[in-house]
PDB file of C-alpha atoms in Angstrom:
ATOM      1  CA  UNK A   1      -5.117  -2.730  18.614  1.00  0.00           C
ATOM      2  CA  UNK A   2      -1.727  -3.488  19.777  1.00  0.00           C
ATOM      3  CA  UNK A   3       0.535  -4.873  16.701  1.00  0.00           C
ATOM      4  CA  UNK A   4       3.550  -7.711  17.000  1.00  0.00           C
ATOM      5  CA  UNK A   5       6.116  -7.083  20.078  1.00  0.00           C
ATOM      6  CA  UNK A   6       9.035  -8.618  19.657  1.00  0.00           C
ATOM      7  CA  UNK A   7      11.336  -8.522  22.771  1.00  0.00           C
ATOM      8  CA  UNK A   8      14.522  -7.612  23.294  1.00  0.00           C
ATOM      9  CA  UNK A   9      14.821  -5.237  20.537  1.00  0.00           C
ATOM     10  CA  UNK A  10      18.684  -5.455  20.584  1.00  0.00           C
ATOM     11  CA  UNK A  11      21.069  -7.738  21.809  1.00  0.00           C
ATOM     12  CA  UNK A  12      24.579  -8.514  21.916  1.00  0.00           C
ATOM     13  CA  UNK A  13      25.782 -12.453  22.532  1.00  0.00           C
ATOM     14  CA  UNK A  14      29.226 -13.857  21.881  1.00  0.00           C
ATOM     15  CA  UNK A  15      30.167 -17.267  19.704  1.00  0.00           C
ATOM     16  CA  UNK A  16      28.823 -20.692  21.367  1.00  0.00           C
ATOM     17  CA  UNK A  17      26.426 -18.782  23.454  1.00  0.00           C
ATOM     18  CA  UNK A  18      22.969 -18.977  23.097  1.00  0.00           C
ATOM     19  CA  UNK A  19      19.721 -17.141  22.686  1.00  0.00           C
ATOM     20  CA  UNK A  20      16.159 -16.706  23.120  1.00  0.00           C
ATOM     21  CA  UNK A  21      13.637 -14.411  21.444  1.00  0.00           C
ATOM     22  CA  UNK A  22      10.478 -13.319  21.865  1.00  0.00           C
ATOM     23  CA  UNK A  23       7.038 -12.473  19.974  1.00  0.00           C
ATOM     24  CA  UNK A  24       3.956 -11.917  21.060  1.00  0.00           C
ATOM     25  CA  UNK A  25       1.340 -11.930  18.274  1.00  0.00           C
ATOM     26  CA  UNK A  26      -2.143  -9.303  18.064  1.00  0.00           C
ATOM     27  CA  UNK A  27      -4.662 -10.375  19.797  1.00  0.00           C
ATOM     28  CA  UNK A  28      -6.661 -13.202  18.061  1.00  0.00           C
ATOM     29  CA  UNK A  29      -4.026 -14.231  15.741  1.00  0.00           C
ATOM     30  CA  UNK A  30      -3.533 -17.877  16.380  1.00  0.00           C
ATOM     31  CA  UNK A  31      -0.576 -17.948  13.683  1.00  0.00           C
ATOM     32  CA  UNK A  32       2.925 -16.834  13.950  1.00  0.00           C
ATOM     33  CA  UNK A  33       6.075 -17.239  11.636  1.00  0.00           C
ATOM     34  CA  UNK A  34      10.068 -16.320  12.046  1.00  0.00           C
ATOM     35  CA  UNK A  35      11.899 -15.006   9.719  1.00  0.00           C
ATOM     36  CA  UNK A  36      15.658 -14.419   9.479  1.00  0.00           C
ATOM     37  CA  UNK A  37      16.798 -10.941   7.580  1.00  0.00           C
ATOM     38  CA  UNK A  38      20.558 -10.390   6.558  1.00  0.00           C
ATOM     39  CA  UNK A  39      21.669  -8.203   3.933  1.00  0.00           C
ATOM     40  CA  UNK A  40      23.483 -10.895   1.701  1.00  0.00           C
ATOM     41  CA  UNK A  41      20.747 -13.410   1.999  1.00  0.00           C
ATOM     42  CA  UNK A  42      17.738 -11.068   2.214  1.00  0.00           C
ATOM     43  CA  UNK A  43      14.893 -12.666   4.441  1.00  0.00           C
ATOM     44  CA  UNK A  44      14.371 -16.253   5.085  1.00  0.00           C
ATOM     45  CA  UNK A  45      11.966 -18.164   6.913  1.00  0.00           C
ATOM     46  CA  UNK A  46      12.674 -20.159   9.523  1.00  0.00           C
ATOM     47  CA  UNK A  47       9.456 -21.890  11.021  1.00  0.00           C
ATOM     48  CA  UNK A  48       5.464 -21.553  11.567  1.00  0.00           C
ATOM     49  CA  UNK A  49       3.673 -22.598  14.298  1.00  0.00           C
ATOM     50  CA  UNK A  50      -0.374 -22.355  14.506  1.00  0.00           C
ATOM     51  CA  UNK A  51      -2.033 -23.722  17.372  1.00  0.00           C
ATOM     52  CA  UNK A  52       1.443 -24.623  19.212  1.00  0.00           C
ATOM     53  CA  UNK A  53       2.337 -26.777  16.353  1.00  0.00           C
ATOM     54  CA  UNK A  54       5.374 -26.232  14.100  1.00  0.00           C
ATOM     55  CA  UNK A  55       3.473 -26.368  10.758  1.00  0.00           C
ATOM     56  CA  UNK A  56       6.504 -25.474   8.365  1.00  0.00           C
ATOM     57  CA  UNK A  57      10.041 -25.622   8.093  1.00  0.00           C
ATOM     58  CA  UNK A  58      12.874 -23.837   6.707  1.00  0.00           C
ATOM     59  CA  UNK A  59      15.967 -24.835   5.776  1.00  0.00           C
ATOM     60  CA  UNK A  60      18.042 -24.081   8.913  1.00  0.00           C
ATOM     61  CA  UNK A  61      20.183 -26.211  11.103  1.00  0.00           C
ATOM     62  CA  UNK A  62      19.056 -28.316  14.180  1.00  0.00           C
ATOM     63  CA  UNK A  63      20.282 -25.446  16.526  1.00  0.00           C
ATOM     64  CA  UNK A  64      17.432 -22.748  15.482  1.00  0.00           C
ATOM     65  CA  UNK A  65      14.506 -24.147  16.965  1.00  0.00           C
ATOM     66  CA  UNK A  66      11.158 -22.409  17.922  1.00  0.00           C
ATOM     67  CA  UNK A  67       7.742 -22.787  20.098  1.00  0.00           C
ATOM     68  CA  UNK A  68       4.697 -21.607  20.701  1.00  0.00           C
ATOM     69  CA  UNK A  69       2.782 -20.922  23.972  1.00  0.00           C
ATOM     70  CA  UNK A  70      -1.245 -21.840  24.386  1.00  0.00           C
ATOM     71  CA  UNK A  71      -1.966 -17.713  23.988  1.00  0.00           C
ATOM     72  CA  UNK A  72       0.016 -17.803  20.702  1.00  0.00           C
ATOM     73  CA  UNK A  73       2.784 -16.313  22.433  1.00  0.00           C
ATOM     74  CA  UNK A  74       6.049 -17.690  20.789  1.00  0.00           C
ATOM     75  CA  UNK A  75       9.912 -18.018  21.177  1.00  0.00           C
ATOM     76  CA  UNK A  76      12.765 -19.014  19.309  1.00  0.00           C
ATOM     77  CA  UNK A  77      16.028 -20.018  20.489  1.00  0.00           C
ATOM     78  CA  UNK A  78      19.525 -20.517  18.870  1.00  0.00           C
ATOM     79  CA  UNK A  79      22.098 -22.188  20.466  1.00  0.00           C
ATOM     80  CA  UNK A  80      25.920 -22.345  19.994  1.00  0.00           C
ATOM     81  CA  UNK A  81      25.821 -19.335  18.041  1.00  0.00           C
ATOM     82  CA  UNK A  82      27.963 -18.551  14.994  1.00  0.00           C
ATOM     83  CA  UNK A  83      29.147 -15.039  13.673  1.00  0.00           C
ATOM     84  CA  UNK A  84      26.892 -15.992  10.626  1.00  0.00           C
ATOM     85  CA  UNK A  85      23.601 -15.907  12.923  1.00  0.00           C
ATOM     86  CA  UNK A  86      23.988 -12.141  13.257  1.00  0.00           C
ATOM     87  CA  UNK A  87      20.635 -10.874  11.749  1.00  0.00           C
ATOM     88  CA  UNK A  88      17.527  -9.093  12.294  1.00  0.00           C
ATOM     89  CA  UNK A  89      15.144 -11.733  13.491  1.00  0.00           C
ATOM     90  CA  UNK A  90      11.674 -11.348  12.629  1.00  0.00           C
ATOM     91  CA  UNK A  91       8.307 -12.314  13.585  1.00  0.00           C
ATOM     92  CA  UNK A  92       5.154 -11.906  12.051  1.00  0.00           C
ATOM     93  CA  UNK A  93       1.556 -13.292  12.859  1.00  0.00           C
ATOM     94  CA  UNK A  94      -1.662 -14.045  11.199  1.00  0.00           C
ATOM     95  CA  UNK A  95      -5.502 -14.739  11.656  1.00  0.00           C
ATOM     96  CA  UNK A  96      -5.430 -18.133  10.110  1.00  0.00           C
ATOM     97  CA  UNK A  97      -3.444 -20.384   8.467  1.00  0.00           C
ATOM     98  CA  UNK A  98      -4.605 -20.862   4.543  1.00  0.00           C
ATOM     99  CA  UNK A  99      -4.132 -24.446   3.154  1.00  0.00           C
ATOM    100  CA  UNK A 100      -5.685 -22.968   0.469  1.00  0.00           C
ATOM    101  CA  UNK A 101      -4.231 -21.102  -2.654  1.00  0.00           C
ATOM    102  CA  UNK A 102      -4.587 -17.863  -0.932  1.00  0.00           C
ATOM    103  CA  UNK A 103      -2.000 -16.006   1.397  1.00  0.00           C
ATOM    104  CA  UNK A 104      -2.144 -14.932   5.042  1.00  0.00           C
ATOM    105  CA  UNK A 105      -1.782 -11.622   5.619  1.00  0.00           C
ATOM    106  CA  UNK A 106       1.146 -11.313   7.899  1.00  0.00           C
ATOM    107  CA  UNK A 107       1.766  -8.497  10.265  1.00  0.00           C
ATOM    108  CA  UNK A 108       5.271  -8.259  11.295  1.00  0.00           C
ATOM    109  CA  UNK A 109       7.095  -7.075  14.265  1.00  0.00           C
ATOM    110  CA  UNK A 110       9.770  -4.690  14.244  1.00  0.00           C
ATOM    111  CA  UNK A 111      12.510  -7.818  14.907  1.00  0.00           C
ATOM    112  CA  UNK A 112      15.077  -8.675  17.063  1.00  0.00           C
ATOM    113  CA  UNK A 113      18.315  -7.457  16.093  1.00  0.00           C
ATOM    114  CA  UNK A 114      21.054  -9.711  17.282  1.00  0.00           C
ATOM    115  CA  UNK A 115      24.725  -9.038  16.897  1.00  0.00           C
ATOM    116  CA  UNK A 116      27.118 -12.322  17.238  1.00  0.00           C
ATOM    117  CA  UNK A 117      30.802 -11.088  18.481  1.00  0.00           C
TER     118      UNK A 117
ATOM    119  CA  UNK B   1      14.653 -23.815  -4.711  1.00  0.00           C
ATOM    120  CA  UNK B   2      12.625 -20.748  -5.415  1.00  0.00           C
ATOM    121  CA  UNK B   3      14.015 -17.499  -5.867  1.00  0.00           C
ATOM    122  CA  UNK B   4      12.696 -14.728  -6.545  1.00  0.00           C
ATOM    123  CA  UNK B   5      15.144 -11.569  -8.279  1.00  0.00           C
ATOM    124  CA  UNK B   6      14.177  -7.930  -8.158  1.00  0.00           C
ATOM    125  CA  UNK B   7      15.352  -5.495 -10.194  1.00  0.00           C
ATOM    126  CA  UNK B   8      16.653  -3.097 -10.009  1.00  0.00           C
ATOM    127  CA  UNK B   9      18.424  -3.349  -6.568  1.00  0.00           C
ATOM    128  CA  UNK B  10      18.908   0.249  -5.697  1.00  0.00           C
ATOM    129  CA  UNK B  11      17.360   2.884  -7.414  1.00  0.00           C
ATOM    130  CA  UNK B  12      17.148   7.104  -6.330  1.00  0.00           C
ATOM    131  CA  UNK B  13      14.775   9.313  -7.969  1.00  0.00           C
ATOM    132  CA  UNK B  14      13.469  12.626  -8.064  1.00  0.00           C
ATOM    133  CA  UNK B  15      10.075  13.280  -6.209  1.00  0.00           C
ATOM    134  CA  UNK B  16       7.324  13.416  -8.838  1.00  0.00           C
ATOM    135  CA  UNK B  17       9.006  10.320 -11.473  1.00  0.00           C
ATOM    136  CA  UNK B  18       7.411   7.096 -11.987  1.00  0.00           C
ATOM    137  CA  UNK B  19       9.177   4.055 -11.566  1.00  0.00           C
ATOM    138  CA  UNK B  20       8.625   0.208 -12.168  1.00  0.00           C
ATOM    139  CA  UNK B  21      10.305  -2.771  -9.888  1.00  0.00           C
ATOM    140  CA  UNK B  22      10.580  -6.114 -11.305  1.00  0.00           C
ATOM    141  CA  UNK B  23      10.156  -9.439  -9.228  1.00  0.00           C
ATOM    142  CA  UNK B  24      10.870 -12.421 -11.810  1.00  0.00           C
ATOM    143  CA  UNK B  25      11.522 -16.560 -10.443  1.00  0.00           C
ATOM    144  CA  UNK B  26      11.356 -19.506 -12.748  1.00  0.00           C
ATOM    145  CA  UNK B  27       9.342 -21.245 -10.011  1.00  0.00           C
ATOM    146  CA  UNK B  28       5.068 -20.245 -10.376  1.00  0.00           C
ATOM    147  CA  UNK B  29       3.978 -19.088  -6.909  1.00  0.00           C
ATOM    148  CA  UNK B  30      -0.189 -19.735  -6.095  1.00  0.00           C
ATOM    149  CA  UNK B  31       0.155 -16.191  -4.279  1.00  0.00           C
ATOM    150  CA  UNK B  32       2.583 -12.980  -4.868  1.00  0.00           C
ATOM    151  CA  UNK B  33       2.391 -10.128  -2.306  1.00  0.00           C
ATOM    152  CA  UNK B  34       4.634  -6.772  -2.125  1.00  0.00           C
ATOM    153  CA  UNK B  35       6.037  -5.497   1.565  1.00  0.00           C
ATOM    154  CA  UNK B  36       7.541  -2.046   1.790  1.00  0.00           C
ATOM    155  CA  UNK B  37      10.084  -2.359   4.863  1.00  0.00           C
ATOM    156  CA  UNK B  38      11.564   0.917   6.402  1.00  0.00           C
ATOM    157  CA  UNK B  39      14.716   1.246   8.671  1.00  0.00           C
ATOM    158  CA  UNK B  40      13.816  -0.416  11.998  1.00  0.00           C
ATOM    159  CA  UNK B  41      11.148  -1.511  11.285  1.00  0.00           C
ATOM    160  CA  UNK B  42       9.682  -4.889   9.827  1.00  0.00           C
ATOM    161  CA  UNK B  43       8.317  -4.907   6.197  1.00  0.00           C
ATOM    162  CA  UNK B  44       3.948  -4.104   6.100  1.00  0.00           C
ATOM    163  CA  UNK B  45       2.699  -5.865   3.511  1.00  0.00           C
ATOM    164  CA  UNK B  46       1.034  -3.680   0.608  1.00  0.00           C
ATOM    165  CA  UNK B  47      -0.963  -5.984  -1.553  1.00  0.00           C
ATOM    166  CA  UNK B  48      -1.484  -9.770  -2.174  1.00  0.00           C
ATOM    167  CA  UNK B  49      -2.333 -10.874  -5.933  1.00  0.00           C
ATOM    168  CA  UNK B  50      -3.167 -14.028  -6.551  1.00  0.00           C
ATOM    169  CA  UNK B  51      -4.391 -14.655  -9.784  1.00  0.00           C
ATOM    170  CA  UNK B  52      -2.519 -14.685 -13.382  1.00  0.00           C
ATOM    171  CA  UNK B  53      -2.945 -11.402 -14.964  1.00  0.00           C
ATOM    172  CA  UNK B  54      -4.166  -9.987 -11.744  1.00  0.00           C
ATOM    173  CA  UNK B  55      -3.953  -5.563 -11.406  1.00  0.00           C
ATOM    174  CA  UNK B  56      -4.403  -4.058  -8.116  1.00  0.00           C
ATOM    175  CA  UNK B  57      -4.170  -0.511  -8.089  1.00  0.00           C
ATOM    176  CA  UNK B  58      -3.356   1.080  -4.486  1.00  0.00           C
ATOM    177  CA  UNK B  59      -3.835   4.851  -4.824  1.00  0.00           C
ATOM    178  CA  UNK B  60       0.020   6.234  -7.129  1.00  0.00           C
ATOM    179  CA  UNK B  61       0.969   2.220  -6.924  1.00  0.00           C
ATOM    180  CA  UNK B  62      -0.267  -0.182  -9.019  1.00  0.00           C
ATOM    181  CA  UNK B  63       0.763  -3.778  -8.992  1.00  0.00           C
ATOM    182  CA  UNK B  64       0.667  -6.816 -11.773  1.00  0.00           C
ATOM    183  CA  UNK B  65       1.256 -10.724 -11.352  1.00  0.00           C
ATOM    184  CA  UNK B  66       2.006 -12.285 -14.451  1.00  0.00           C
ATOM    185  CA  UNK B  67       0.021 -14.354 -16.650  1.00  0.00           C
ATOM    186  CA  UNK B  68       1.658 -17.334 -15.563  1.00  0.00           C
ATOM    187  CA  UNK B  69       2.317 -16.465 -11.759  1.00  0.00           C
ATOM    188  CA  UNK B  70       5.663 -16.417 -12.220  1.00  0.00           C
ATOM    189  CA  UNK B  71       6.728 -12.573 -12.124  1.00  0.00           C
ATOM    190  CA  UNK B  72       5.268  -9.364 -10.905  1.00  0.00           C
ATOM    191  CA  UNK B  73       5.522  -5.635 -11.137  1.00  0.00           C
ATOM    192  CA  UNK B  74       5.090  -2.139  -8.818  1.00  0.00           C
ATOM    193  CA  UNK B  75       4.792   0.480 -10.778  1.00  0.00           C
ATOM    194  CA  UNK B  76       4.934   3.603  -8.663  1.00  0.00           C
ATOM    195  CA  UNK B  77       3.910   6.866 -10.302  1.00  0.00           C
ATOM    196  CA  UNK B  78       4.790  10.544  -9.348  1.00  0.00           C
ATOM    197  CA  UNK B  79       6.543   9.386  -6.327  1.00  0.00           C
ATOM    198  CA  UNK B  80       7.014  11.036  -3.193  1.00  0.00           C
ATOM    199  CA  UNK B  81       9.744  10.799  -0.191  1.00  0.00           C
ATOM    200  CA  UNK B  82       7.481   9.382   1.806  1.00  0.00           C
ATOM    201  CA  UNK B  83       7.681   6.384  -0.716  1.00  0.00           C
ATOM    202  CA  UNK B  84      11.500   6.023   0.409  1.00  0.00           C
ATOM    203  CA  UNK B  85      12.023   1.984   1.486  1.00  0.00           C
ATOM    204  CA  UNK B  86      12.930  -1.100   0.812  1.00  0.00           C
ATOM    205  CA  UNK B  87      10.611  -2.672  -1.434  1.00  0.00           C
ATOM    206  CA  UNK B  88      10.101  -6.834  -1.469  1.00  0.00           C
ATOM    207  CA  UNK B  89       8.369  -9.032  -3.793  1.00  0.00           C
ATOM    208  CA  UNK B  90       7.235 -12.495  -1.490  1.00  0.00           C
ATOM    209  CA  UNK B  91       5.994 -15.472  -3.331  1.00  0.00           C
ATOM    210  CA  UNK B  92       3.271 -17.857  -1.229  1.00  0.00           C
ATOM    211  CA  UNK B  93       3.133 -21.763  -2.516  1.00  0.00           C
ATOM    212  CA  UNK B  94      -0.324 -22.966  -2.099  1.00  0.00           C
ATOM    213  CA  UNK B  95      -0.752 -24.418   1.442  1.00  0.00           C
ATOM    214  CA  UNK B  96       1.719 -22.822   3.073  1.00  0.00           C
ATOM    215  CA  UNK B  97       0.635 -19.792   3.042  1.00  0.00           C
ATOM    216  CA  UNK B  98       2.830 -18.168   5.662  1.00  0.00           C
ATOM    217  CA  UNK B  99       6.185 -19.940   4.074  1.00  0.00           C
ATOM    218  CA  UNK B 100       6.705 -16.861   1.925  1.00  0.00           C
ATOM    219  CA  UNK B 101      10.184 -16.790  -0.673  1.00  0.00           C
ATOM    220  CA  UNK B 102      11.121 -12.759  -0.578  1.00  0.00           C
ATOM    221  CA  UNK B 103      12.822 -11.347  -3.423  1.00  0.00           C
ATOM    222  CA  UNK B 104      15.904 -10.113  -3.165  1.00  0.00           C
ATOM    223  CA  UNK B 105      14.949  -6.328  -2.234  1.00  0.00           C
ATOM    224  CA  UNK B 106      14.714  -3.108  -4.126  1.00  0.00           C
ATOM    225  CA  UNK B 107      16.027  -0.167  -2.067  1.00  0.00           C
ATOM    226  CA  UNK B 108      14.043   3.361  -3.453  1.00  0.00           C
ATOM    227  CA  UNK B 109      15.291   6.397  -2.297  1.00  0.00           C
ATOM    228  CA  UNK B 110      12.922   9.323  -3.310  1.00  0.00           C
ATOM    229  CA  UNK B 111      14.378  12.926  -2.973  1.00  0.00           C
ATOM    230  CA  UNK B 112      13.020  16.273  -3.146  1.00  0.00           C
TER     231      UNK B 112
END
């Protein structure tokens, strides 16, 4: 069973330029959340979608924005990027999405890691 | 805001010492789960306790949620390198179950 591809692995962008990034989820897994991972604010989420609907925010500016495809597939994209969006970007996907007390068992990707010159 | 502190942040031991990491928030969280995270890689989660009081064991780890959901432990005994990570606490708020707070990260470094 094939896990969480994120795509491109690595990247490279300059200030004001933007970006798009890639996940495709396991098979099945209607779910999929983004996370942002730096090492002086740890990792913070960014968005959910389920069912190509964001379901939950984080508290990021208007230029991180995300979607999600009718296979689950999803993308995020930042735009006018800042030195400060240099982080590993992650994505991780589940079955379902609990509305219940309970926790979804997220499988992550091995991220995105983008470097902002 | 809910945060969630670990402690310690770094810690390097000897292969075959137990250790304990500490995830404490003032905020009560309906769900607490532990990832282990290795270099390029993303974290796998380990467990997911979700009641007060809760103990799941997991082979040499064994992990607690606090009576009043508000703090957890690992306790890792006899360790081994292959326990070497980064080790995150991630608090779940009831109905939004994939909006997870992570701790701030303990880094273990197990050596022969």
């Amino acid at each position: 069973k094939a896990g969480v591809t994120q795509t491109p692995r690595y990247l490279i962008k300059t200030r004001g330029q933007q970006v798009t990034l890639s996940c495709s989820p396991i098979s099945g897994h209607r779910s999929v959340s983004w996370y942002q991972q730096t090492p002086g604010q740890g990792l913070q989420f960014l968005f959910e979608y389920f069912s190509e609907t964001q379901r939950n925010k984080g508290n990021f500016p208007g230029r991180f924005s995300g979607r999600q495809f009718s296979n689950s597939r999803s993308e995020m994209n930042v735009s006018t990027l800042e030195l400060g969006d240099s982080a590993l970007y992650l994505c991780a996907s589940s079955l379902t999405r609990s509305t219940g007390s309970g926790a979804n068992v997220l499988t992550f990707g091995a991220g995105s890691r983008l470097t902002v010159l | 805001t809910q945060l969630l502190e670990q402690s310690p942040q770094f810690l390097s031991i000897q292969e075959g010492e137990n250790l304990t990491v500490y995830c404490n928030s003032s905020s009560v969280f309906s769900s607490l789960q532990w990832y282990r995270q290795e270099p390029g890689e993303g974290p796998v989660l380990l467990v997911t306790v979700v009641t007060g009081g809760e103990v799941k064991k997991l082979k040499r780890l064994t992990f607690q949620f606090g009576d009043a959901r508000k703090d957890s432990s690992l306790h890792i005994t006899a360790a081994q390198p292959g326990d070497t990570g980064l080790y995150l606490c991630a608090g779940g708020a009831a109905g939004t179950a994939s909006k997870l707070t992570f701790g701030t990260g303990t880094r273990l470094q197990v050596t022969l």
